[in-house]
């Protein structure tokens, strides 16, 4: 019954982790500035903590929904985020050395570091349960520079704002993960054990709701943390609240509508309610009328629920892409929707004043750039992750804690 | 074994939700001001988030204590709060249009919107498990205007402060819910299955403690968010901390004392520890001596534990009111106690300076007004909710997720 | 099967609690100043709430890891913290009456009160499941004055900063608890039932991770709440983030390395990841280079994981000290490591400017003082707690909720 031990951990994982951590320390010692620069205020600290909770608790428990993968879902997310956060701070300090608003190391670096960890965790959701921790860490190490490059191109050459470039992380993370999943993992052959293990149970669903609720509640912080103008901040918070409320109501409606017996499905609801926040990230700070963000939330809710209900299971058999968490519906589609909404709103504002600025074109270009970079990078990363050295788990090890965790004190599982 | 499908969802729920959300968007588009007004500062945002966590996580998990109603308890609270929050913002903007301190749409509207959702959720606690989501939503939509009217009368005609009028939400929510429960739901006939399902199990109790803890920890934020004077804020936070600590210690004591074997009962403890915060809400901001709030906390703890232990089960058989969550003991009695404490403190202050102001009379009047409005409104709402159109669930559907949720991935329950 | 009722609760617990709470109220009424002094700002309120969450939720759920002791782990922590918090505010106001920075009652008292509760809860972790609530409360009441005395000596005679004196709470709490455990509880005889009950199960481990995550995420707040200089605050937050990230990565590595099959152990991971924050508390605010705090985090992670893996089980049989939560590895060793790091850093800074100040000596002295006071106090307290009046539970009552909780609604456990 218990899958055989996958042998990947003792061989490499401990040494890779120690090496990585030592390299991080050395880079800080040698390359990074020694003083933390001036710090205007610590008023942003509570918002920073909200984002911290989203990453470590929110994503961790969101990924705890598989009935036999609870430990791994929560703890590998934790490990990954702790690595990704440090690596993101380093990359940010090295790449954006000369751009003034990003340079100062301090609370600002923490903000950037935490925000950059989002796309990595989103990608991990796609391959949840199908990768060894070794592979996850290599993926994290490879994805972050690519995402930083994506942001660098957007902010430096396309003059996109720092905030908006970061919001493309939803699209980047989702499609990078899908590309990795496509290029690395062969279509599941339908192993009985792994199919059974991929299910959830009510208890693990409740843990997952807990994580989702933290993501949901603190999303206004995520959508406003990088904004500096006071009125943009206020708009972002206000509109995100309304967009999320609207998408929540819609999701319950559509989830019941799509079910033959009119019942609700927890997995749909849990995943799709975040859609309103994801899409609002692109436009919340520039919108002056709450009904616009509410309408976007309503559309996101519909798109996300439909996408989740129909695509997740058909995708596996048709496009050969397996998406454990339904990331395509939660982050991918709503992210693209948000990007399009941004372009439309800019176009309409331009139309209103009679001048056609290039900003709408830039908006569309950023989506395409992000899609191209994430898909190409994901495919290459996926090919690399197939490498035998990284000991990819066999299909019958999928979605199970047993290969990675010692259960000395436990008679039966859960 | 599995209750038959109650048929209420597909028929109406999705369309009602979509209709409601569209109406909200239209009202925002047509009636509400387009700009968000001036915003002095965003310092209150962390406190706003505390209240947000109380509503969506705190109440949600508090309502997750029934062993087979976990999904519904958590998710219907979520849906209800998302609807109530938007509806409250709209009502507040329309009703309080001319009163200056409430008008500006912005973070302030979010505060009011979230705070007004409290009484609705408290009412839902009384009827938890005994209403279909359709009925819950209709109740939310009907209760909020009544509560806004109650607040309007208090602030406009009785010159009660905005903060204090909001604190009457505990009384309003509790007695509205009890009246609905009395007028709508026939006394339980003692159906075996529903009686069994109304129990908790240790795991669902722990989820419920989690929610209660968030309510408990963030209660000082709830008791101070609407205050504007710095010294009142400080008093409210400080006194609420001490009142809650005192009531917590007392509840453990009384819970053990009331048990024949001297053992503690988790349900008592979990419900009664909030009493100190509820009653302190009325007086915390005006009290200068912590011993006063501690004494009130001690009394609230005693009253709430006794009320919970004796009334919850006898009420069902004697007064024919069924109260699933023991809301009467958690919010009803401590709320009235707080209102009385407010009146007494004003009276004593008046007595100290030798002048008898009308403020004490107003305090007593507000309690009576709130009781009258909530009981009358609750009875009428309850009669309306009996309507066949809303498909009230049968007694054997009570306290069970199965009529509302699809469990495709699950073999056995929990 | 069910352990017999330990009889300790009804006899004394309710009356002790009521008495204690009444004494607290009387002390507030008679001895403490009536006005709350001036309050400069409420900016620190969100940080205060973080620490509040750490104490009531973080420690509570951390202590919920025993499979049959979930209610007690969570609820006794809650009761204890509610008592300890009030008692600490009283002690602080009476002992530090004349030192200006501590005197003002207000948000500052809440901060001190919450922070002083930490060592008490740490001590409770050592004896978790082996003491009746009566004993726990007596321990709390005795430990706090001793810890206040320890802080008073450090701040008044050794001129240690308020922040740094509080950080010694990790060392104090851990060794006080270990001394109590040594002097009070006879070496476990290996009772089958209690040995079985001392184990965890995956579900209770996940509740425990939840608590640990809250402690982990809000540790930067804990390490900065008592600092007043803006640059120290910034340093403390920044360095704590990096120290914790480094220790987290290290712990995963060492945990896998120490296991024969290379697998991870959740108990190791869960306990050791806090080490980086504990040790960083001593130095985070004075360090200017993040690599220093990262290195300390790395070392703490190694020391804590090794200490946890090897010492917890051998300690019981060799030194006759039983440590339920592995507090020695989580708080004891990392605390001492942090104290040593502080001394070394001061020494090196002194060496750099060529003057040998007494500060390094004071640093070393504080560790020794804390160890001496906590061990001596712990042994005496332990002897007192053996007293029959306090009804210590028998070994077959250990680690089980049944002696303390009524389970009226529950068929089987969990």
Short mmCIF file of C-alpha atoms in Angstrom, two decimals, chain C residues 52-291:
data_model
loop_
_atom_site.label_atom_id
_atom_site.label_comp_id
_atom_site.label_asym_id
_atom_site.label_seq_id
_atom_site.Cartn_x
_atom_site.Cartn_y
_atom_site.Cartn_z
CA UNK C 52 -1.71 39.11 20.73
CA UNK C 53 -2.26 36.60 17.93
CA UNK C 54 1.07 34.91 18.69
CA UNK C 55 0.11 34.38 22.33
CA UNK C 56 -3.49 33.29 22.12
CA UNK C 57 -3.60 31.59 18.74
CA UNK C 58 0.06 30.79 18.04
CA UNK C 59 0.96 29.12 21.32
CA UNK C 60 -2.54 27.68 21.71
CA UNK C 61 -2.48 25.74 18.45
CA UNK C 62 1.24 24.94 18.81
CA UNK C 63 0.24 23.16 22.03
CA UNK C 64 -2.61 21.35 20.23
CA UNK C 65 -0.34 18.70 18.73
CA UNK C 66 -1.08 15.84 21.16
CA UNK C 67 -3.70 13.57 19.66
CA UNK C 68 -5.94 13.40 22.72
CA UNK C 69 -5.03 16.67 24.40
CA UNK C 70 -6.27 19.16 21.78
CA UNK C 71 -8.94 20.89 23.89
CA UNK C 72 -6.66 21.25 26.89
CA UNK C 73 -3.64 22.32 24.86
CA UNK C 74 -5.56 25.14 23.23
CA UNK C 75 -7.89 26.18 26.05
CA UNK C 76 -5.53 25.99 29.03
CA UNK C 77 -3.06 28.12 27.09
CA UNK C 78 -5.90 30.58 26.60
CA UNK C 79 -6.84 30.63 30.29
CA UNK C 80 -3.22 30.87 31.36
CA UNK C 81 -2.48 33.73 29.01
CA UNK C 82 -5.58 35.64 30.14
CA UNK C 83 -4.41 35.34 33.76
CA UNK C 84 -0.73 35.93 33.03
CA UNK C 85 -1.46 39.01 30.97
CA UNK C 86 -3.38 40.76 33.76
CA UNK C 87 -0.88 39.69 36.41
CA UNK C 88 2.02 40.94 34.29
CA UNK C 89 0.45 44.37 33.82
CA UNK C 90 -0.02 44.64 37.59
CA UNK C 91 3.51 43.49 38.39
CA UNK C 92 4.99 45.79 35.81
CA UNK C 93 3.11 48.82 37.12
CA UNK C 94 4.11 48.07 40.72
CA UNK C 95 7.76 47.08 40.19
CA UNK C 96 8.76 49.59 37.54
CA UNK C 97 6.81 52.42 39.16
CA UNK C 98 9.64 54.90 39.03
CA UNK C 99 11.31 54.13 35.75
CA UNK C 100 9.89 56.64 33.36
CA UNK C 101 9.72 54.64 30.16
CA UNK C 102 7.56 51.94 31.64
CA UNK C 103 5.28 53.86 33.92
CA UNK C 104 2.49 55.17 31.70
CA UNK C 105 -0.47 52.82 31.75
CA UNK C 106 -1.94 52.47 28.31
CA UNK C 107 -1.00 50.69 25.14
CA UNK C 108 2.51 50.39 26.58
CA UNK C 109 1.23 48.36 29.54
CA UNK C 110 -0.58 46.06 27.14
CA UNK C 111 2.66 45.52 25.25
CA UNK C 112 4.60 44.69 28.40
CA UNK C 113 1.78 42.52 29.70
CA UNK C 114 1.61 40.47 26.52
CA UNK C 115 5.38 40.16 26.16
CA UNK C 116 5.79 38.96 29.76
CA UNK C 117 3.27 36.21 29.06
CA UNK C 118 5.69 34.56 26.61
CA UNK C 119 8.05 32.95 29.17
CA UNK C 120 5.07 31.60 31.08
CA UNK C 121 3.68 29.91 27.99
CA UNK C 122 7.12 28.56 27.08
CA UNK C 123 7.37 26.96 30.53
CA UNK C 124 3.89 25.48 30.06
CA UNK C 125 5.16 23.79 26.89
CA UNK C 126 7.66 21.74 28.90
CA UNK C 127 5.01 20.37 31.25
CA UNK C 128 2.21 20.20 28.66
CA UNK C 129 -0.17 17.38 29.50
CA UNK C 130 1.47 16.55 32.82
CA UNK C 131 -0.10 19.20 35.05
CA UNK C 132 -3.65 19.95 36.09
CA UNK C 133 -4.94 23.44 35.23
CA UNK C 134 -4.71 24.23 38.92
CA UNK C 135 -0.97 23.57 38.89
CA UNK C 136 -0.53 25.50 35.66
CA UNK C 137 -2.17 28.58 37.15
CA UNK C 138 -0.11 28.41 40.33
CA UNK C 139 3.01 28.09 38.19
CA UNK C 140 1.97 31.14 36.17
CA UNK C 141 1.32 33.17 39.29
CA UNK C 142 4.72 32.24 40.75
CA UNK C 143 6.80 32.52 37.60
CA UNK C 144 5.80 36.03 36.62
CA UNK C 145 7.13 37.91 39.68
CA UNK C 146 10.40 36.05 39.32
CA UNK C 147 10.67 36.99 35.66
CA UNK C 148 9.82 40.60 36.54
CA UNK C 149 12.55 40.55 39.18
CA UNK C 150 14.97 39.19 36.60
CA UNK C 151 14.06 42.02 34.22
CA UNK C 152 14.27 44.56 37.02
CA UNK C 153 17.82 43.52 37.96
CA UNK C 154 18.87 43.59 34.30
CA UNK C 155 17.39 46.99 33.48
CA UNK C 156 18.09 48.75 36.78
CA UNK C 157 21.48 47.41 37.89
CA UNK C 158 23.01 46.04 34.70
CA UNK C 159 21.65 48.83 32.46
CA UNK C 160 20.40 46.34 29.91
CA UNK C 161 17.78 47.78 27.56
CA UNK C 162 14.14 47.02 28.16
CA UNK C 163 13.95 45.16 24.84
CA UNK C 164 16.98 43.01 25.50
CA UNK C 165 15.89 42.13 29.02
CA UNK C 166 12.60 40.90 27.60
CA UNK C 167 14.36 38.72 25.03
CA UNK C 168 15.89 36.74 27.90
CA UNK C 169 12.36 35.47 28.44
CA UNK C 170 13.10 32.64 26.00
CA UNK C 171 15.94 31.41 28.20
CA UNK C 172 14.01 32.09 31.40
CA UNK C 173 10.86 30.35 30.28
CA UNK C 174 12.64 27.31 28.89
CA UNK C 175 14.88 26.60 31.89
CA UNK C 176 12.24 27.49 34.46
CA UNK C 177 9.98 24.95 32.80
CA UNK C 178 12.70 22.31 32.60
CA UNK C 179 13.54 22.81 36.27
CA UNK C 180 9.88 22.50 37.25
CA UNK C 181 9.59 19.36 35.16
CA UNK C 182 12.70 17.90 36.80
CA UNK C 183 11.78 18.69 40.39
CA UNK C 184 8.07 17.97 40.21
CA UNK C 185 7.36 15.14 37.89
CA UNK C 186 8.89 11.75 38.63
CA UNK C 187 10.52 10.11 35.61
CA UNK C 188 7.76 8.58 33.54
CA UNK C 189 7.52 4.90 34.32
CA UNK C 190 6.47 4.05 30.83
CA UNK C 191 2.74 3.73 31.35
CA UNK C 192 1.40 2.26 28.09
CA UNK C 193 -1.63 4.53 27.87
CA UNK C 194 0.22 7.76 28.56
CA UNK C 195 3.02 6.79 26.17
CA UNK C 196 0.45 6.20 23.47
CA UNK C 197 -1.36 9.46 24.25
CA UNK C 198 1.85 11.45 24.04
CA UNK C 199 1.93 10.84 20.31
CA UNK C 200 0.52 13.16 17.70
CA UNK C 201 -1.48 12.36 14.61
CA UNK C 202 -1.32 14.08 11.22
CA UNK C 203 -4.41 16.17 11.92
CA UNK C 204 -3.20 17.47 15.26
CA UNK C 205 0.18 18.12 13.65
CA UNK C 206 -1.55 20.32 11.08
CA UNK C 207 -3.30 22.31 13.84
CA UNK C 208 0.09 22.66 15.45
CA UNK C 209 1.65 23.88 12.20
CA UNK C 210 -1.08 26.49 12.03
CA UNK C 211 -0.04 27.84 15.43
CA UNK C 212 3.64 27.65 14.57
CA UNK C 213 3.06 29.52 11.32
CA UNK C 214 1.44 32.39 13.20
CA UNK C 215 4.36 32.49 15.61
CA UNK C 216 6.79 32.37 12.68
CA UNK C 217 5.07 35.04 10.59
CA UNK C 218 4.65 37.53 13.41
CA UNK C 219 8.06 36.98 15.02
CA UNK C 220 9.41 40.21 13.47
CA UNK C 221 6.70 42.02 15.45
CA UNK C 222 7.79 40.26 18.63
CA UNK C 223 11.41 41.21 18.01
CA UNK C 224 10.62 44.87 17.42
CA UNK C 225 7.61 45.82 19.54
CA UNK C 226 9.63 47.19 22.47
CA UNK C 227 12.12 49.15 20.35
CA UNK C 228 11.63 52.88 20.17
CA UNK C 229 14.33 54.12 17.79
CA UNK C 230 13.13 54.03 14.20
CA UNK C 231 16.39 52.60 12.80
CA UNK C 232 16.48 49.86 15.44
CA UNK C 233 12.92 48.92 14.59
CA UNK C 234 13.77 48.71 10.92
CA UNK C 235 16.89 46.64 11.60
CA UNK C 236 14.98 44.31 13.89
CA UNK C 237 12.22 43.64 11.35
CA UNK C 238 14.58 43.23 8.43
CA UNK C 239 17.09 40.99 10.18
CA UNK C 240 14.45 38.82 11.81
CA UNK C 241 12.88 38.13 8.41
CA UNK C 242 16.21 36.96 7.02
CA UNK C 243 17.27 35.04 10.09
CA UNK C 244 14.00 33.11 10.08
CA UNK C 245 14.15 32.38 6.36
CA UNK C 246 17.73 31.09 6.74
CA UNK C 247 16.88 28.94 9.74
CA UNK C 248 13.85 27.50 7.92
CA UNK C 249 15.89 26.36 4.94
CA UNK C 250 18.53 24.92 7.27
CA UNK C 251 16.03 23.03 9.37
CA UNK C 252 14.60 21.21 6.35
CA UNK C 253 18.13 20.28 5.35
CA UNK C 254 19.29 19.01 8.74
CA UNK C 255 16.02 17.23 9.45
CA UNK C 256 16.40 15.20 6.27
CA UNK C 257 20.11 14.62 6.95
CA UNK C 258 19.53 13.22 10.43
CA UNK C 259 16.91 10.73 9.27
CA UNK C 260 18.18 7.33 8.23
CA UNK C 261 16.02 7.25 5.13
CA UNK C 262 16.50 10.95 4.41
CA UNK C 263 12.88 11.71 5.15
CA UNK C 264 11.63 14.83 6.88
CA UNK C 265 10.03 14.74 10.33
CA UNK C 266 7.21 17.19 10.87
CA UNK C 267 7.85 17.51 14.57
CA UNK C 268 11.46 18.54 13.97
CA UNK C 269 10.56 21.00 11.28
CA UNK C 270 7.67 22.48 13.19
CA UNK C 271 9.72 23.11 16.31
CA UNK C 272 13.06 24.14 14.89
CA UNK C 273 11.92 26.76 12.37
CA UNK C 274 11.27 29.19 15.21
CA UNK C 275 14.92 29.02 16.32
CA UNK C 276 16.08 31.69 13.89
CA UNK C 277 13.64 34.19 15.32
CA UNK C 278 14.48 33.38 18.93
CA UNK C 279 18.21 33.88 18.53
CA UNK C 280 17.80 36.90 16.26
CA UNK C 281 15.84 38.67 18.99
CA UNK C 282 19.03 39.44 20.86
CA UNK C 283 20.97 40.98 17.98
CA UNK C 284 18.57 41.90 15.17
CA UNK C 285 18.21 45.53 16.23
CA UNK C 286 21.94 46.28 16.35
CA UNK C 287 23.12 44.40 13.27
CA UNK C 288 23.64 46.41 10.09
CA UNK C 289 24.49 43.55 7.73
CA UNK C 290 21.80 41.01 6.90
CA UNK C 291 24.39 38.25 6.32
#
